XYZ file of C-alpha atoms in Angstrom:
60
model
C -90.164 77.880 -108.671
C -89.553 76.520 -105.168
C -88.308 79.975 -104.132
C -91.419 81.578 -105.595
C -93.591 79.208 -103.587
C -91.594 80.012 -100.453
C -91.945 83.757 -100.924
C -95.657 83.318 -101.570
C -96.016 81.451 -98.290
C -94.232 84.244 -96.414
C -96.421 86.842 -98.142
C -99.487 85.137 -96.651
C -98.205 86.122 -93.215
C -98.385 89.747 -94.336
C -101.951 89.490 -95.578
C -101.397 88.666 -99.228
C -103.410 85.943 -100.926
C -101.564 82.764 -101.957
C -101.541 82.636 -105.788
C -102.443 78.944 -106.015
C -103.716 78.904 -109.600
C -100.914 81.119 -110.883
C -98.266 78.874 -109.323
C -100.004 75.784 -110.681
C -99.989 77.291 -114.171
C -96.290 78.151 -113.855
C -95.460 74.583 -112.806
C -97.502 73.142 -115.687
C -95.776 75.403 -118.184
C -92.353 74.576 -116.803
C -92.957 70.836 -116.857
C -94.480 70.988 -120.345
C -91.060 71.959 -121.677
C -89.209 69.168 -119.848
C -89.539 66.502 -122.492
C -87.187 63.527 -122.531
C -84.857 64.760 -125.275
C -84.380 68.158 -123.673
C -83.544 66.791 -120.233
C -80.723 64.511 -121.376
C -79.213 67.087 -123.753
C -79.822 65.249 -127.011
C -81.723 68.030 -128.754
C -80.223 70.512 -131.198
C -79.252 73.962 -129.897
C -82.185 75.530 -131.759
C -84.574 73.385 -129.719
C -83.169 74.725 -126.445
C -83.509 78.273 -127.734
C -87.133 77.621 -128.699
C -87.845 76.121 -125.273
C -86.290 79.128 -123.518
C -88.299 81.582 -125.619
C -91.492 79.607 -125.019
C -90.903 79.549 -121.256
C -90.314 83.289 -121.134
C -93.460 84.003 -123.150
C -95.576 81.655 -121.039
C -94.370 83.170 -117.765
C -95.392 86.702 -118.749
């Protein structure tokens, strides 16, 4: 995500519009999946798979 923001900033220099709302939505979706149990690796493997699938779907 930080790289995406950086590239977006550079794109502004070439006349592209900064995708503020899109980036905000991406950050919200990413952080939504960062619940306590997932961060400290106490969830079951199936949970991590579900989180990965959800992130991919939400980013499309």
